[in-house]
Amino acid sequence: MAENDLNRRIIERGSALFAAIADEKPALFNSATWTGRVMEWCLGNTGFKTSLLRFVDVFPVLTSHAQITDHIRQYFGDGQELPPVLARGARMAGMLGSVGGALLARAISANIREMARQFILAERPDELSDRLAALNRAGFAVALDVLGEATLSHAEAEQYLTTYLQLLELLSAEQSRWTTLPGLEEAPPVHLAVKPTAFFPLANPMDFEGSVSGILAPLRILAQQVVRAGAFLCIDMESHRFKGITLEVYRRLRAEFRDYPHIGIALQAYLRDSEDDLAGLLAWAEEQRTPIAVRLVKGAYWDYETVRAQQLGWPVPVRTVKADSDAAFERMAAVILKHHPICHLACASHNIRSIAAVLETARSLRVPESRYEFQMLYGMAEPVRRGIRAEAGRVRLYCPYGELVPGMGYLVRRLLENTANESFLRLTFKDQADVARLLHDPAEHAGQPASVMEAFAEEFRNEPAVDFTRSEVREAFPAAIATARSRSGQIVPLFINGRDVATTDRLASRNPNRPSEILGQVCQAGSAEVEQAVAAAAAAFPAWRAAPAAERAGCLRRVAALVREQIYEQAALQVLEIGKQWDQAHADVAEAIDFLEYYAAEMCRLAVPCAVGVVPGEENRLYREGRGVAVVIAPWNFPLAIACGMVSAALVTGNTVLFKPSGLTGVIGRRLVELFTAAGIPDGVLNFVPGRGSEIGDLLVDHPAVALIAFTGSLEVGQRIVRRAAPLHPGQRQFKRVIAELGGKNAVIIDDDADLDEAVPQVLASAFGFQGQKCSACSRVIVLEAIHDRFVERLVETARTWRLGPAESPAHAMGAVADEAAQRKILEYLAVGREEGRLLYESPVPEGEGYWVPLAIFGGIRPEHRLAREEIFGPVLAVLRAADFDQALAWANAVPFALTGGLFSRSPEHIARAGREFRVGNLYLNRAITGAMVGRQPFGGAGLSGLGTKAGGPEYLAHFMDQRVVTENTMRRGFAPAVS
Ligand code: NAD
């Protein structure tokens, strides 16, 4: 059939469907119900919509009426301002006092539950039987999907499987009560949909194979029962992050149960690569002679996918124009229908145009009716579902089942979907867009330029985060690690005045996970080499200071380009030399690139002499320039990024540098210097002087020719540097400036309304990522009494899933700590923790070589305990129980460190108050407290955590320069040039 002929028939079919349901409205838009009125308010008022979505989201954890009314007040204002729709539900406005408040809370709770019931079929098994029977009588088939909290622990994953197994048993017994529906004679009556990641809490694209097999193990158990019961199993597609894993799980499951056709997968038409995925799956099915089934949807995570991709610097994986998704849906449906002998289609859409397209395409291809069906979400688009049932005879309702409370996330998604401007249902039933427009061929609208990324065009952009969903990225790591290993063990010389300098004193740099593996023998500088390096740097200084800023910035940009080219090689070296996990290592290298590019751009901005104090007859120009010889002393924990940040800031501002890496990461330090050499840095401008802090640290700091010391490390060493840098030594011509970023004792507060699905994994990532060896790491978690036990239970259960082992395997969330000294110190603190508090969890540690310490969580810690005051710099987390928010905030601020902090809360007032009163250099609200991004979160602490210079921020470079103001009297004999 010609294409425009098909399109004409689709429009005719769609028009007929519209005509058949012309007088009906879905319950959601029925203003006689509370839900309908609330939806109406949402449509007219975006502020209300945001508040409502947030309120519905927090509602499940609010346990008392007082808490509910308090949140209503915070989200919607007090009684007078309360939107009538909320007040009317309670038949009262202005009643947030104690008695009225309780009534209001009760009324609103009832209304929200009613709203949830609109979308959720049943909460308990006994309700389920009757509702299913009723739907069957009304002529609808069903697919059941179990709602729940995010699966964080093995126990929660097991519960998910158990729930499905019980559900299957229940439905198998129930099905005898149902009549076979016309058109669905060949379809199994029992139909289950599952979320694959809920079976396995460790699912993570970095460990692709581990994730696939981890999901398959429990899923296989369910599949066996599904086959035995003759039911249907559909594997849902979740976020793009898990798409590759889900497709692979599906292929393997299909292959295992080759002869059983009723196992399907959902595909999302809104993904840009969905058509390729479909083609791949069909080719696989044909080659394997294995029938498959596809539930074709448009996709429910559009906002999430676009926001996340923009934050991580990735191309947006979803189509940004709605019509593009609609057009892709039609094309994909047509491809499946053409392959109907091997692929069954479930058309899951409420869009009448999409449905009509499937009906007409199937008719034109003469596809037997048993090879395609229609699915709709329970609680939505009731007129459409009735219309399609009348037209096609077979409609399956996708029914969420489970407790309303954990099901709220689902409810929020549905509300978002229904109130989106481009929602077909909204356009159809609320805005009453004209039928011709709604039935227009989406292919004719498709392909307009994306708008989402445009707003993001700025000069500096962060290096994109690593994307392990791409197989080439996953494969790059083992290869790069093997290469790095093959080059290990070499002698690493100093670099002074453009030449390698070898010394006989050497320090072996070891792999913490395998200390017998030596990455390099790093030559150590003594006093003679320090003198030589200082002399070289001092001699190179005048010319380097005089070089145009653009030239110095150009050098940084060339280094950034080189690092980017070698990103896997550089990351692999970190995996081996300091034991970073793949993602952590990649993030460190990406941050180094960011520092280089950000400081290059900043210097170009600062290099323009700025006019100050404009008055006629006088010109004032402010110049900034390098101070002289800078000593850069770096820690091991961000071996490339921090070193590179300090070195590049010192260089780009016109200083010459002596760089001393940590003794634990000398090989990485040397690589950094090689990159600058390759980028053409002149001789003497950057000198590499590795050495023991205790031996050459004082020599470097005391040297009279040194103008500036940039240090990142411990409070102990930082203090010493500040003290020693103060006195003037003979021959010294300027005061030394010290830039110091020091330790932390960072706290995260868990408010009584926190979202534990978020708080638990984020606290764990903040506390134990890279073995807790980050200055920003969470080492205290202060939990409000009301939520303490629930939080701690999930925290510990989730911590149990963390597997310890060498960092080079992506299956290990945690590896060995940096060296033997760190290991000893941490083990000592474990003993302290046992005395001061109660050990809640201590992980097993791997056998064999490696600087292993367990991941440990202590409860019952008080603010005066050592565990609550001293920086441990390892995977030890102290849990403090606070009576209320005031106390939590006071405890958080009670230590002299003030580096990072965090709060998980859904109370707008507490969030605002933390912003004002939680006094740390970097405060994070409702997210992890590590992973500051250059340019977005200028990083550094106050108190004893540092001198407040904020690396990666707009004022950082100023600390590396002196300012000079030149004032010229421009008046000559009474004439002054005009002031512009
Ligand atoms: P550290 O203080 O032991 O060592 C830092 C550097 O100082 C190393 O290069 C070391 O060799 C050198 N050093 C040691 N003694 C010296 C001396 N007497 N004079 C001069 N230099 C000397 O710290 P570390 O173990 O490498 O790093 C961990 C510490 O760094 C933690 O306290 C952590 O919180 C802190 N840190 C802070 C930040 C931040 O941005 N605030 C970032 C990373 C690490």
Short mmCIF file of C-alpha atoms in Angstrom, two decimals, residues 502-809:
data_model
loop_
_atom_site.label_atom_id
_atom_site.label_comp_id
_atom_site.label_asym_id
_atom_site.label_seq_id
_atom_site.Cartn_x
_atom_site.Cartn_y
_atom_site.Cartn_z
CA ALA A 502 68.80 10.24 38.48
CA THR A 503 69.70 9.78 42.11
CA THR A 504 70.75 6.65 43.93
CA ASP A 505 68.22 7.06 46.72
CA ARG A 506 65.05 5.44 45.38
CA LEU A 507 61.61 4.71 46.70
CA ALA A 508 59.57 1.83 45.34
CA SER A 509 56.00 2.74 44.42
CA ARG A 510 53.72 -0.23 45.09
CA ASN A 511 50.28 -1.43 44.09
CA PRO A 512 48.29 -1.29 47.36
CA ASN A 513 46.23 -4.27 46.28
CA ARG A 514 49.35 -6.26 45.54
CA PRO A 515 52.33 -4.69 47.32
CA SER A 516 54.80 -7.06 45.72
CA GLU A 517 54.05 -5.33 42.42
CA ILE A 518 56.33 -2.34 42.00
CA LEU A 519 55.14 0.35 39.62
CA GLY A 520 58.36 2.31 39.60
CA GLN A 521 61.57 3.03 41.48
CA VAL A 522 61.23 6.73 42.07
CA CYS A 523 64.49 8.68 42.50
CA GLN A 524 64.44 10.88 45.59
CA ALA A 525 65.75 14.42 45.69
CA GLY A 526 68.17 15.52 48.38
CA SER A 527 69.32 19.01 49.31
CA ALA A 528 71.63 19.31 46.29
CA GLU A 529 68.80 18.60 43.87
CA VAL A 530 66.48 21.00 45.70
CA GLU A 531 69.11 23.74 45.33
CA GLN A 532 69.55 22.98 41.63
CA ALA A 533 65.82 22.99 41.02
CA VAL A 534 65.24 26.24 42.89
CA ALA A 535 68.08 27.88 40.95
CA ALA A 536 66.65 26.67 37.65
CA ALA A 537 63.15 27.85 38.53
CA ALA A 538 64.42 31.23 39.72
CA ALA A 539 66.39 31.71 36.51
CA ALA A 540 63.43 30.76 34.33
CA PHE A 541 61.00 32.99 36.20
CA PRO A 542 61.45 36.44 34.56
CA ALA A 543 60.93 35.17 31.03
CA TRP A 544 58.00 32.96 32.01
CA ARG A 545 56.34 35.83 33.87
CA ALA A 546 56.82 38.03 30.82
CA ALA A 547 55.36 35.45 28.41
CA PRO A 548 51.90 36.44 27.21
CA ALA A 549 49.18 34.86 29.31
CA ALA A 550 47.68 33.38 26.15
CA GLU A 551 50.92 31.49 25.58
CA ARG A 552 50.90 30.04 29.07
CA ALA A 553 47.22 29.22 28.75
CA GLY A 554 47.94 27.59 25.39
CA CYS A 555 50.40 25.29 27.08
CA LEU A 556 47.73 24.17 29.58
CA ARG A 557 45.29 23.54 26.76
CA ARG A 558 47.81 21.40 24.92
CA VAL A 559 48.37 19.37 28.07
CA ALA A 560 44.60 18.95 28.42
CA ALA A 561 44.42 17.62 24.87
CA LEU A 562 47.22 15.15 25.57
CA VAL A 563 45.60 13.92 28.78
CA ARG A 564 42.34 13.46 26.92
CA GLU A 565 44.10 11.35 24.30
CA GLN A 566 45.62 9.18 27.03
CA ILE A 567 42.69 9.14 29.37
CA TYR A 568 42.52 5.35 29.79
CA GLU A 569 46.26 5.00 30.10
CA GLN A 570 46.35 7.66 32.81
CA ALA A 571 43.38 6.12 34.61
CA ALA A 572 44.90 2.64 34.43
CA LEU A 573 48.01 3.90 36.13
CA GLN A 574 45.90 5.12 39.04
CA VAL A 575 44.17 1.76 39.31
CA LEU A 576 47.58 0.18 39.80
CA GLU A 577 49.60 2.78 41.67
CA ILE A 578 47.02 3.88 44.24
CA GLY A 579 44.17 1.39 43.90
CA LYS A 580 41.39 3.52 42.43
CA GLN A 581 38.37 1.78 40.97
CA TRP A 582 37.90 2.32 37.21
CA ASP A 583 35.27 5.03 37.57
CA GLN A 584 37.14 6.82 40.34
CA ALA A 585 40.35 6.78 38.34
CA HIS A 586 38.65 8.08 35.24
CA ALA A 587 37.00 10.86 37.25
CA ASP A 588 40.38 11.92 38.60
CA VAL A 589 41.89 12.18 35.14
CA ALA A 590 38.81 14.01 33.82
CA GLU A 591 39.14 16.49 36.68
CA ALA A 592 42.75 17.14 35.72
CA ILE A 593 41.56 18.04 32.22
CA ASP A 594 38.96 20.35 33.75
CA PHE A 595 41.54 22.15 35.89
CA LEU A 596 43.77 22.71 32.87
CA GLU A 597 41.03 24.09 30.68
CA TYR A 598 39.30 26.08 33.39
CA TYR A 599 42.47 27.80 34.59
CA ALA A 600 43.52 28.48 31.01
CA ALA A 601 40.22 30.25 30.40
CA GLU A 602 40.37 32.05 33.75
CA MET A 603 43.87 33.33 33.11
CA CYS A 604 42.87 34.77 29.76
CA ARG A 605 40.13 36.65 31.60
CA LEU A 606 42.39 37.88 34.40
CA ALA A 607 45.28 38.84 32.13
CA VAL A 608 43.48 41.84 30.72
CA PRO A 609 44.61 44.78 32.86
CA CYS A 610 41.52 46.08 34.48
CA ALA A 611 40.64 49.73 34.77
CA VAL A 612 39.73 50.79 38.29
CA GLY A 613 38.41 54.00 39.82
CA VAL A 614 37.62 55.91 36.64
CA VAL A 615 38.00 59.71 37.03
CA PRO A 616 38.96 62.30 34.41
CA GLY A 617 42.64 63.09 34.13
CA GLU A 618 43.77 59.89 35.78
CA GLU A 619 44.18 56.33 34.61
CA ASN A 620 44.35 53.44 37.05
CA ARG A 621 45.22 50.01 35.76
CA LEU A 622 45.35 46.89 37.87
CA TYR A 623 47.84 44.24 36.75
CA ARG A 624 48.30 40.76 38.07
CA GLU A 625 51.47 38.75 37.75
CA GLY A 626 53.22 35.67 39.06
CA ARG A 627 55.11 35.92 42.34
CA GLY A 628 58.18 33.82 41.62
CA VAL A 629 59.20 30.28 42.47
CA ALA A 630 56.28 28.17 43.63
CA VAL A 631 56.60 24.90 45.50
CA VAL A 632 53.71 22.51 44.87
CA ILE A 633 53.32 19.71 47.43
CA ALA A 634 50.59 17.23 46.55
CA PRO A 635 48.83 14.32 48.25
CA TRP A 636 48.37 10.84 46.84
CA ASN A 637 44.62 10.56 46.97
CA PHE A 638 43.85 12.51 43.79
CA PRO A 639 47.26 11.87 42.33
CA LEU A 640 46.74 13.52 38.97
CA ALA A 641 43.89 15.98 39.51
CA ILE A 642 45.07 17.78 42.64
CA ALA A 643 48.70 17.85 41.56
CA CYS A 644 47.72 19.04 38.10
CA GLY A 645 45.34 21.65 39.53
CA MET A 646 47.98 23.22 41.74
CA VAL A 647 50.79 22.95 39.17
CA SER A 648 48.72 24.38 36.34
CA ALA A 649 47.38 27.24 38.47
CA ALA A 650 50.91 28.17 39.52
CA LEU A 651 52.23 27.96 35.96
CA VAL A 652 49.47 29.73 34.12
CA THR A 653 49.71 32.70 36.49
CA GLY A 654 53.39 33.08 35.59
CA ASN A 655 55.18 31.33 38.43
CA THR A 656 57.83 28.69 37.92
CA VAL A 657 57.38 25.47 39.81
CA LEU A 658 59.06 22.79 41.89
CA PHE A 659 56.60 19.95 42.08
CA LYS A 660 56.84 17.35 44.82
CA PRO A 661 54.36 14.50 44.48
CA SER A 662 53.44 12.20 47.33
CA GLY A 663 55.83 9.33 47.86
CA LEU A 664 52.99 6.94 47.08
CA THR A 665 52.29 8.28 43.60
CA GLY A 666 55.65 9.28 42.15
CA VAL A 667 55.05 7.51 38.83
CA ILE A 668 51.84 9.44 38.19
CA GLY A 669 53.62 12.65 39.25
CA ARG A 670 56.35 12.10 36.72
CA ARG A 671 53.78 11.46 33.97
CA LEU A 672 52.24 14.84 34.67
CA VAL A 673 55.59 16.53 34.16
CA GLU A 674 56.14 14.59 30.92
CA LEU A 675 52.84 15.88 29.61
CA PHE A 676 53.92 19.47 30.22
CA THR A 677 57.24 18.77 28.54
CA ALA A 678 55.46 17.31 25.54
CA ALA A 679 53.32 20.44 25.44
CA GLY A 680 56.48 22.55 25.14
CA ILE A 681 56.98 24.05 28.59
CA PRO A 682 60.35 25.85 28.62
CA ASP A 683 63.29 24.39 30.56
CA GLY A 684 63.38 25.27 34.23
CA VAL A 685 59.74 26.37 34.37
CA LEU A 686 58.49 23.05 35.76
CA ASN A 687 60.82 20.90 37.83
CA PHE A 688 60.07 17.52 39.32
CA VAL A 689 61.53 16.91 42.77
CA PRO A 690 60.05 13.81 44.38
CA GLY A 691 61.34 13.16 47.86
CA ARG A 692 60.36 12.17 51.35
CA GLY A 693 58.32 14.91 52.98
CA SER A 694 60.24 14.45 56.19
CA GLU A 695 63.54 14.98 54.37
CA ILE A 696 63.03 17.62 51.75
CA GLY A 697 59.72 19.14 52.87
CA ASP A 698 61.38 21.63 55.19
CA LEU A 699 64.11 22.41 52.67
CA LEU A 700 61.54 23.37 50.08
CA VAL A 701 59.40 25.39 52.44
CA ASP A 702 62.29 27.19 54.12
CA HIS A 703 64.14 28.15 50.97
CA PRO A 704 64.54 31.93 50.78
CA ALA A 705 64.01 31.99 47.01
CA VAL A 706 60.57 30.42 47.29
CA ALA A 707 57.67 32.86 46.97
CA LEU A 708 54.67 30.60 47.17
CA ILE A 709 53.75 27.20 48.53
CA ALA A 710 50.67 25.40 47.27
CA PHE A 711 49.95 22.47 49.51
CA THR A 712 47.17 19.93 49.76
CA GLY A 713 47.39 17.33 52.50
CA SER A 714 46.92 16.76 56.18
CA LEU A 715 46.32 19.33 58.89
CA GLU A 716 49.48 18.22 60.62
CA VAL A 717 51.76 18.90 57.66
CA GLY A 718 49.77 21.98 56.64
CA GLN A 719 50.26 23.55 60.06
CA ARG A 720 53.95 22.91 59.92
CA ILE A 721 54.20 24.51 56.50
CA VAL A 722 52.29 27.62 57.59
CA ARG A 723 54.56 27.97 60.60
CA ARG A 724 57.81 27.43 58.72
CA ALA A 725 56.85 29.69 55.87
CA ALA A 726 56.47 32.68 58.17
CA PRO A 727 60.01 33.70 59.23
CA LEU A 728 62.29 35.61 56.87
CA HIS A 729 65.51 33.82 56.04
CA PRO A 730 68.72 35.61 55.05
CA GLY A 731 68.47 36.79 51.48
CA GLN A 732 64.69 36.41 51.32
CA ARG A 733 63.05 39.23 49.37
CA GLN A 734 59.36 38.57 49.88
CA PHE A 735 56.92 37.00 52.30
CA LYS A 736 55.83 33.55 51.32
CA ARG A 737 52.25 32.96 50.57
CA VAL A 738 50.77 29.61 51.55
CA ILE A 739 47.79 28.07 49.82
CA ALA A 740 46.68 25.08 51.83
CA GLU A 741 43.81 22.64 51.46
CA LEU A 742 43.65 20.32 54.45
CA GLY A 743 41.58 17.58 56.05
CA GLY A 744 37.97 17.19 57.05
CA LYS A 745 35.59 15.39 59.38
CA ASN A 746 32.57 15.65 57.21
CA ALA A 747 29.02 15.06 58.35
CA VAL A 748 25.81 14.20 56.55
CA ILE A 749 22.54 14.91 58.35
CA ILE A 750 19.62 12.59 57.71
CA ASP A 751 16.41 14.47 58.41
CA ASP A 752 13.32 12.61 59.56
CA ASP A 753 11.67 13.07 56.14
CA ALA A 754 14.68 12.02 54.05
CA ASP A 755 14.26 9.80 51.00
CA LEU A 756 16.12 6.70 52.09
CA ASP A 757 16.21 5.28 48.56
CA GLU A 758 18.56 8.18 47.84
CA ALA A 759 20.19 8.83 51.21
CA VAL A 760 21.41 5.28 51.86
CA PRO A 761 23.35 4.70 48.64
CA GLN A 762 24.65 8.27 48.54
CA VAL A 763 25.94 8.14 52.12
CA LEU A 764 27.65 4.84 51.38
CA ALA A 765 29.22 6.17 48.20
CA SER A 766 30.39 9.27 50.07
CA ALA A 767 31.78 7.28 52.99
CA PHE A 768 33.39 4.33 51.24
CA GLY A 769 34.09 5.40 47.64
CA PHE A 770 37.84 4.94 47.04
CA GLN A 771 38.03 3.33 50.49
CA GLY A 772 36.95 6.55 52.21
CA GLN A 773 40.25 8.16 51.27
CA LYS A 774 38.85 11.47 50.08
CA CYS A 775 39.14 14.70 52.00
CA SER A 776 35.48 15.23 51.16
CA ALA A 777 34.38 11.78 52.36
CA CYS A 778 31.51 11.37 54.79
CA SER A 779 32.81 10.12 58.11
CA ARG A 780 29.91 11.11 60.38
CA VAL A 781 26.27 10.52 59.63
CA ILE A 782 23.96 12.33 62.03
CA VAL A 783 20.53 10.78 61.94
CA LEU A 784 17.37 12.17 63.46
CA GLU A 785 15.84 10.00 66.12
CA ALA A 786 12.58 9.42 64.24
CA ILE A 787 14.25 7.84 61.22
CA HIS A 788 17.39 6.49 62.87
CA ASP A 789 16.51 2.80 63.08
CA ARG A 790 15.01 2.58 59.59
CA PHE A 791 18.01 4.37 58.11
CA VAL A 792 20.59 2.32 59.97
CA GLU A 793 18.96 -0.95 59.06
CA ARG A 794 18.97 -0.15 55.36
CA LEU A 795 22.44 1.37 55.55
CA VAL A 796 23.91 -1.78 57.05
CA GLU A 797 22.00 -4.12 54.74
CA THR A 798 23.17 -2.14 51.73
CA ALA A 799 26.75 -1.95 53.01
CA ARG A 800 26.74 -5.77 53.03
CA THR A 801 26.50 -5.71 49.24
CA TRP A 802 29.85 -3.91 48.93
CA ARG A 803 32.41 -6.40 47.75
CA LEU A 804 36.05 -5.87 48.63
CA GLY A 805 38.85 -6.86 46.31
CA PRO A 806 41.53 -5.53 43.98
CA ALA A 807 40.50 -2.32 42.25
CA GLU A 808 41.33 -3.62 38.82
CA SER A 809 38.22 -5.79 38.80
#
